[in-house]
GROMACS .gro file of N, CA and C in nm:
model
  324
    1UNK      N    1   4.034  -6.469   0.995
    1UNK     CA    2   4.051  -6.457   1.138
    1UNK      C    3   4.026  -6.311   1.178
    2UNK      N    4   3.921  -6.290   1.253
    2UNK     CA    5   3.919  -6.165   1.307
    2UNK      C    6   4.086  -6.078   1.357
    3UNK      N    7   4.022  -5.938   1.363
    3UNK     CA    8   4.189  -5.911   1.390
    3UNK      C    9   4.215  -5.821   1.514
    4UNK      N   10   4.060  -5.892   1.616
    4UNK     CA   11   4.139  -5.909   1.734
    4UNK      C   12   4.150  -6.041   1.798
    5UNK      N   13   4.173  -6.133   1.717
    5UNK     CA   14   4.187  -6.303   1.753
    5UNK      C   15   4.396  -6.270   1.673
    6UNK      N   16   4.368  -6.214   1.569
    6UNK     CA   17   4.532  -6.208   1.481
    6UNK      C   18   4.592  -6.104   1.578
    7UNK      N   19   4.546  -6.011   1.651
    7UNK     CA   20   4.636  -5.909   1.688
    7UNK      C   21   4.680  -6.000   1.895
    8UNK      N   22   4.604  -6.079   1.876
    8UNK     CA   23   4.628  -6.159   2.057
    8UNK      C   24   4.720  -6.256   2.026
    9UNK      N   25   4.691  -6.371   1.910
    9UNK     CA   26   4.826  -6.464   1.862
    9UNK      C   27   4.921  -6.373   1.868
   10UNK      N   28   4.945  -6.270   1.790
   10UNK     CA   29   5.071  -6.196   1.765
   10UNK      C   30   5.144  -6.123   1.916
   11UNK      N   31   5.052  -6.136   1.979
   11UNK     CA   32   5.137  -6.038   2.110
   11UNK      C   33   5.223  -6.194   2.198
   12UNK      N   34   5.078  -6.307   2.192
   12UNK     CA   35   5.124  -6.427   2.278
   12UNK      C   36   5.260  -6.494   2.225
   13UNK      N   37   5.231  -6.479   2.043
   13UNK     CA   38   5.416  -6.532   1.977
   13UNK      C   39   5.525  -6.433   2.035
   14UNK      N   40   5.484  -6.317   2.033
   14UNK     CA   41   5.603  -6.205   2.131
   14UNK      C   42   5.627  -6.205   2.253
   15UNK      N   43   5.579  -6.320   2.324
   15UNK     CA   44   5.571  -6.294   2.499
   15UNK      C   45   5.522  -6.194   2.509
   16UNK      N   46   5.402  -6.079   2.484
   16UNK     CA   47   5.387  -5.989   2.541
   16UNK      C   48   5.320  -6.022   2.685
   17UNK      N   49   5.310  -5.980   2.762
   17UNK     CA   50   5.333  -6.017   2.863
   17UNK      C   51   5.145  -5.943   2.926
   18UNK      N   52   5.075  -6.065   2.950
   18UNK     CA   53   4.890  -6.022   2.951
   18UNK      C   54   4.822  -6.045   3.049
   19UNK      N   55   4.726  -5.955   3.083
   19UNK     CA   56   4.677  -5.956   3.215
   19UNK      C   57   4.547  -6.007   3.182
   20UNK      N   58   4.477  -6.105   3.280
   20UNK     CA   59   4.336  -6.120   3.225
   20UNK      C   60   4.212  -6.000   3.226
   21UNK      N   61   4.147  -5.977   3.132
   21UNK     CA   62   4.013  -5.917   3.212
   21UNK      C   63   3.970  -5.900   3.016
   22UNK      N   64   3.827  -5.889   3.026
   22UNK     CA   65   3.726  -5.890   2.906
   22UNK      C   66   3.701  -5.747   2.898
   23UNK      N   67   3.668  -5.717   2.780
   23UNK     CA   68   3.624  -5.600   2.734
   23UNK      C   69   3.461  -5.619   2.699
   24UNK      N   70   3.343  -5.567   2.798
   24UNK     CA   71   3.166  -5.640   2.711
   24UNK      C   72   3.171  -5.564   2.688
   25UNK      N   73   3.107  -5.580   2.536
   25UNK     CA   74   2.977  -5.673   2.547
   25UNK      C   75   3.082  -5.805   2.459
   26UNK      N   76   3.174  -5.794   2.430
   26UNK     CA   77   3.252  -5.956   2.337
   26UNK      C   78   3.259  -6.043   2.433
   27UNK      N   79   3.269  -6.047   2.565
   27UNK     CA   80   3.197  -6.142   2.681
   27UNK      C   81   3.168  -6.099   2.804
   28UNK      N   82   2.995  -6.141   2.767
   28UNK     CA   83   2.957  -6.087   2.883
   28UNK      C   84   2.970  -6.120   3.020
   29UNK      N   85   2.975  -5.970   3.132
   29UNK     CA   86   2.956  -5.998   3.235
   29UNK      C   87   2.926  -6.116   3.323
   30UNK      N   88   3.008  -6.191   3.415
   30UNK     CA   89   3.001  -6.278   3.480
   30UNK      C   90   3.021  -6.456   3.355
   31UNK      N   91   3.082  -6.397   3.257
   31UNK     CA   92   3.125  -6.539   3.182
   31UNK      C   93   3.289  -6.497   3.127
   32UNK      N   94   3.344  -6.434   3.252
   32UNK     CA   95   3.492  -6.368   3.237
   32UNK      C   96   3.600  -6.501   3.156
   33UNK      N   97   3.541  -6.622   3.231
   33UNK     CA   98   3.606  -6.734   3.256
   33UNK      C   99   3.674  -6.778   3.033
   34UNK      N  100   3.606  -6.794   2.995
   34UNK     CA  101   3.552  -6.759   2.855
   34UNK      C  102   3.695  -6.753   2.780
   35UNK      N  103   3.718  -6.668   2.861
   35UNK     CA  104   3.867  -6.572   2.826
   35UNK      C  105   3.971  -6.669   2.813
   36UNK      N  106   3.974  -6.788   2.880
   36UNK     CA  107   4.075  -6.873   2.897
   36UNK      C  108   4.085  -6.948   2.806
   37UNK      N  109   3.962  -7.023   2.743
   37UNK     CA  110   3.964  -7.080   2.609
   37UNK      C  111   4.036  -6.951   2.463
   38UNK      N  112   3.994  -6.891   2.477
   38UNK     CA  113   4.059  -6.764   2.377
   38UNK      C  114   4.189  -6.764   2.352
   39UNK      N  115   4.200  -6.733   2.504
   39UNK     CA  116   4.388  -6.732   2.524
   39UNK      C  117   4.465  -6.867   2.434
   40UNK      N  118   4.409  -6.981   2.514
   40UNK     CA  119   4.473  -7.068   2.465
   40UNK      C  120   4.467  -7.127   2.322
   41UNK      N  121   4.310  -7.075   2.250
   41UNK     CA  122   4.305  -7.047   2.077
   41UNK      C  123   4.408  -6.973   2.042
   42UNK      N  124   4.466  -6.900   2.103
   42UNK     CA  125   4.550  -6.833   2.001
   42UNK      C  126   4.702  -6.822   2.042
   43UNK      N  127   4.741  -6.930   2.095
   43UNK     CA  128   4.821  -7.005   2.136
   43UNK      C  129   4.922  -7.020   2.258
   44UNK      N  130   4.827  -6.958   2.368
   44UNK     CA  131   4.893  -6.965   2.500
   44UNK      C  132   4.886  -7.077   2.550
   45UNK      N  133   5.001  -7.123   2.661
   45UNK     CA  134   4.952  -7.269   2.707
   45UNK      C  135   4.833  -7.276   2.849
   46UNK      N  136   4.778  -7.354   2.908
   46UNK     CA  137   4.673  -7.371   2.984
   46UNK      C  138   4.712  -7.304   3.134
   47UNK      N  139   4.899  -7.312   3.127
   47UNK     CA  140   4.917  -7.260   3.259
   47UNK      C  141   4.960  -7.135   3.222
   48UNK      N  142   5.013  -7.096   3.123
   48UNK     CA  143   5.020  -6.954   3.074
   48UNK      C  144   4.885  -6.841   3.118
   49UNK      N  145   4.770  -6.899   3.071
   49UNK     CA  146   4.625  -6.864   3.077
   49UNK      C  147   4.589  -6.825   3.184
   50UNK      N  148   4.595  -6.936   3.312
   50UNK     CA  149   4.564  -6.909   3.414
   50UNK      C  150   4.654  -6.799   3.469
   51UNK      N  151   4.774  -6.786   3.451
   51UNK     CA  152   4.884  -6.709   3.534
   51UNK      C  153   4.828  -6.572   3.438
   52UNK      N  154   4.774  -6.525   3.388
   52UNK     CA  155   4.714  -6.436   3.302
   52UNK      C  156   4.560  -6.345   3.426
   53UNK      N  157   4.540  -6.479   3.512
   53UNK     CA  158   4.451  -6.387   3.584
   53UNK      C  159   4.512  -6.419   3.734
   54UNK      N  160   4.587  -6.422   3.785
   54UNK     CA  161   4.673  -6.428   3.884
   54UNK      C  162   4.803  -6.330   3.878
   55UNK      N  163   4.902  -6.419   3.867
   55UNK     CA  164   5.079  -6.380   3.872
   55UNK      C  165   5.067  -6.227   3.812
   56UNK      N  166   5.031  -6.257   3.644
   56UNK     CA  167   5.039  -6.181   3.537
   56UNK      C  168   4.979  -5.998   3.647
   57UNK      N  169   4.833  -6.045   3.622
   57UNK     CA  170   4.745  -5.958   3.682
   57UNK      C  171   4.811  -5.839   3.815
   58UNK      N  172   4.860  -5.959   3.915
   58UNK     CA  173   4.887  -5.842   4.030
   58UNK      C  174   5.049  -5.786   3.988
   59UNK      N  175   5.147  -5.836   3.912
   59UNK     CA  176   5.245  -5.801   3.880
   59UNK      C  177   5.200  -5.690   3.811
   60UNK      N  178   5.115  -5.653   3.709
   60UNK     CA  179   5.110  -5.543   3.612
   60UNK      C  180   5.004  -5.484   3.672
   61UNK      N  181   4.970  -5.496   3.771
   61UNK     CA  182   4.896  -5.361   3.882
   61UNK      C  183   4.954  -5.323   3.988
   62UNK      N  184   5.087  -5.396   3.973
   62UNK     CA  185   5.185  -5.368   4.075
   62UNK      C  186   5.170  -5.391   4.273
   63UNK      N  187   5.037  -5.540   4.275
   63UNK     CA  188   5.031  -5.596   4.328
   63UNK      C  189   5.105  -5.660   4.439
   64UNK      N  190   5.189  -5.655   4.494
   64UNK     CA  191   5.313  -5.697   4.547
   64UNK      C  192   5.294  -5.819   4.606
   65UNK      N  193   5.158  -5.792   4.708
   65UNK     CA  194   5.099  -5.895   4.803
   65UNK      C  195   4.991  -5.988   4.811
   66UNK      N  196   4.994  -6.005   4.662
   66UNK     CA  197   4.904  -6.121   4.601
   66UNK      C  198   4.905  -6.179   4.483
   67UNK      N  199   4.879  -6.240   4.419
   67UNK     CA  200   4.900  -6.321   4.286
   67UNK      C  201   4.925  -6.450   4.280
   68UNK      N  202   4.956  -6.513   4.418
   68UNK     CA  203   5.016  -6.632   4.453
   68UNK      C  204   4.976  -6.685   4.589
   69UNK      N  205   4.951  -6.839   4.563
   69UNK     CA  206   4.911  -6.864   4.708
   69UNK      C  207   5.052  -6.908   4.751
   70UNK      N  208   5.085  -6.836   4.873
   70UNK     CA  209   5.216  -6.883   4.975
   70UNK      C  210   5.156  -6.796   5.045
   71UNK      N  211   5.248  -6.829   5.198
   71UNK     CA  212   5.276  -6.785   5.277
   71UNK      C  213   5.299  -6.673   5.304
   72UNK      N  214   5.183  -6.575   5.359
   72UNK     CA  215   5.174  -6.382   5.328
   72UNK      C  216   5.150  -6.316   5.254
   73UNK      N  217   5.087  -6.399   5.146
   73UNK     CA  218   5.008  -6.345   5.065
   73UNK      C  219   4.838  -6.324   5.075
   74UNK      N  220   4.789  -6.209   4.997
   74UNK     CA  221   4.644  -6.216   5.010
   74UNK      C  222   4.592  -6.289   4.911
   75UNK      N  223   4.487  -6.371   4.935
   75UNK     CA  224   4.428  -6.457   4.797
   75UNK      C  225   4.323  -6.496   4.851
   76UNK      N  226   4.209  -6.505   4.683
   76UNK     CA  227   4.065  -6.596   4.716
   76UNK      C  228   4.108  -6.661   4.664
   77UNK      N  229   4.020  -6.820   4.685
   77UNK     CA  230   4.089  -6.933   4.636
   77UNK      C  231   3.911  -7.001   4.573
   78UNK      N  232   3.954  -7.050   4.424
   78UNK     CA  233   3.791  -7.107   4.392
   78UNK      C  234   3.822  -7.259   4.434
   79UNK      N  235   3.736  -7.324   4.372
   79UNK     CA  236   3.676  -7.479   4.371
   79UNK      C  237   3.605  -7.476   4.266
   80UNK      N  238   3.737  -7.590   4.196
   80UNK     CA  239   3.633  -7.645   4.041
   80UNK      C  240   3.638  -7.800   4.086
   81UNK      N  241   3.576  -7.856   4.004
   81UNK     CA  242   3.558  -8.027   4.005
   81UNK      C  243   3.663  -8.098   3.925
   82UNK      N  244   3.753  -8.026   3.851
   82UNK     CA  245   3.824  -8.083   3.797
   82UNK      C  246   3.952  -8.023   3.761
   83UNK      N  247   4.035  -8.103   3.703
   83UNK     CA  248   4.184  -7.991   3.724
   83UNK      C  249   4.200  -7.919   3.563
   84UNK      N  250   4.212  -7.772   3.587
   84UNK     CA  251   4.175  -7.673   3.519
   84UNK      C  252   4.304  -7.698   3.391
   85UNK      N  253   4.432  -7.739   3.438
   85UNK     CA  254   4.547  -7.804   3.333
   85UNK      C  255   4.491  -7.858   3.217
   86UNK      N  256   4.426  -7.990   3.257
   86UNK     CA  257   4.365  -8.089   3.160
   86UNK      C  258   4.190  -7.995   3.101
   87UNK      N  259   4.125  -7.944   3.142
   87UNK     CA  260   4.039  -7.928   3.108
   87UNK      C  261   4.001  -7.751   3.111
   88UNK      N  262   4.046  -7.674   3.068
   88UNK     CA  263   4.049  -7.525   3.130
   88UNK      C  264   3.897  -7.449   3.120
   89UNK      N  265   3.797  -7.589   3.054
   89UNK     CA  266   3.636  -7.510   3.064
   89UNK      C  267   3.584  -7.566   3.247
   90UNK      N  268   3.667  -7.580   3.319
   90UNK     CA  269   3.647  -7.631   3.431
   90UNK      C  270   3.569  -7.461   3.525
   91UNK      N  271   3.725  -7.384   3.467
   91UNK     CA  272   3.691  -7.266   3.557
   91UNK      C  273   3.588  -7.195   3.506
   92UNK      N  274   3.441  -7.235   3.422
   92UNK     CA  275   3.352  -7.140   3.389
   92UNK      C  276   3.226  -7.229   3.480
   93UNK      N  277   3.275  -7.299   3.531
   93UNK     CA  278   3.165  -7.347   3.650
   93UNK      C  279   3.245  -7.390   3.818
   94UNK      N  280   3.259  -7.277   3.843
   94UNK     CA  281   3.321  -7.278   3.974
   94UNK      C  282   3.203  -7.347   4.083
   95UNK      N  283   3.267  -7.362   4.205
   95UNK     CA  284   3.167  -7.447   4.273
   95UNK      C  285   3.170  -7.332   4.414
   96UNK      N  286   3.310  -7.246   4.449
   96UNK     CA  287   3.250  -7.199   4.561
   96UNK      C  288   3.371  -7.082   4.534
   97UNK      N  289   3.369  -6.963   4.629
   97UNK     CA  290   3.468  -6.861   4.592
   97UNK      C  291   3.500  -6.862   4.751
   98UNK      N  292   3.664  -6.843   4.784
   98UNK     CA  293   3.669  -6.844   4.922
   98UNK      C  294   3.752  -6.740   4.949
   99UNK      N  295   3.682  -6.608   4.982
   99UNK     CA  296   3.753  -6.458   5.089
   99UNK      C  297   3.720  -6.431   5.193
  100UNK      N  298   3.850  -6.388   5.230
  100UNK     CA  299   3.895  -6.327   5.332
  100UNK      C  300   3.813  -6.479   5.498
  101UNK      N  301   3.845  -6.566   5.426
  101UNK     CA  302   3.845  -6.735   5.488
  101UNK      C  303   3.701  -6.738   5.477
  102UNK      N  304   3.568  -6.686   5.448
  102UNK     CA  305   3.462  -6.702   5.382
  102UNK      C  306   3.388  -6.756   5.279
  103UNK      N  307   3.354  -6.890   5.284
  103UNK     CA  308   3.286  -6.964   5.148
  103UNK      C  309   3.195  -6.886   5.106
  104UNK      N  310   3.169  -6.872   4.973
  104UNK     CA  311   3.073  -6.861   4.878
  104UNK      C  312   3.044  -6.917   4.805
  105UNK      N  313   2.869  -7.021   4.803
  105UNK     CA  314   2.868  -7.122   4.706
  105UNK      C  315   2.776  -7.038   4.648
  106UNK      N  316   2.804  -7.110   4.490
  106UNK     CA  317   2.659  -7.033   4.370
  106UNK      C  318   2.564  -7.140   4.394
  107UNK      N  319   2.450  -7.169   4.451
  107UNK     CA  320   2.330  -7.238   4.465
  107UNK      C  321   2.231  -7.243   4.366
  108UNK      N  322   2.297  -7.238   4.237
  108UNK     CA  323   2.257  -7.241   4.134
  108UNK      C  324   2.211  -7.403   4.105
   0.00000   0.00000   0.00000
């Protein structure tokens, strides 16, 4: 096992507590998503993962006013086709990105 696959199990058995984001060229640019299968290889759970690029994220940037969709918070919100729980390669094909109340579809 590589030993930065042994040194990520070991922080996730400690709760260390992880923010999402990639280091490239180990994945490249614009395949961030990637990250989520990883996580959960090395034994985070699917909602653990996600809260890794949300909750996690604006809490340990000290975020106050986003991380969460409610009421007064700031947030983009994606669109996958399927629910990211059951299937978490959902979020590496998003369908539209929505800021600041602005769709963005990939017309790919």
């Amino acid at each position: 096992m590589p030993i930065a696959k042994q040194n990520l199990t070991k922080a996730i058995k400690a709760d260390v507590k992880i923010a999402f984001g990639t280091d490239t060229p180990i994945i490249p640019h614009g395949k961030n998503a990637i990250e989520f299968a990883a996580l959960i290889d090395c034994g985070m759970s699917t909602k653990e993962a996600i809260k890794t690029a949300t909750t996690n994220s604006a809490e340990m940037l000290g975020l106050t006013d986003r991380g969460e969709l409610k009421e007064g918070m700031l947030a983009d919100i994606i669109a996958v086709d399927t629910n990211p729980i059951k299937d978490i390669s959902t979020l590496e094909h998003v369908k539209f990105v929505m800021k600041n109340g602005t769709v963005y579809k990939n017309e790919k």
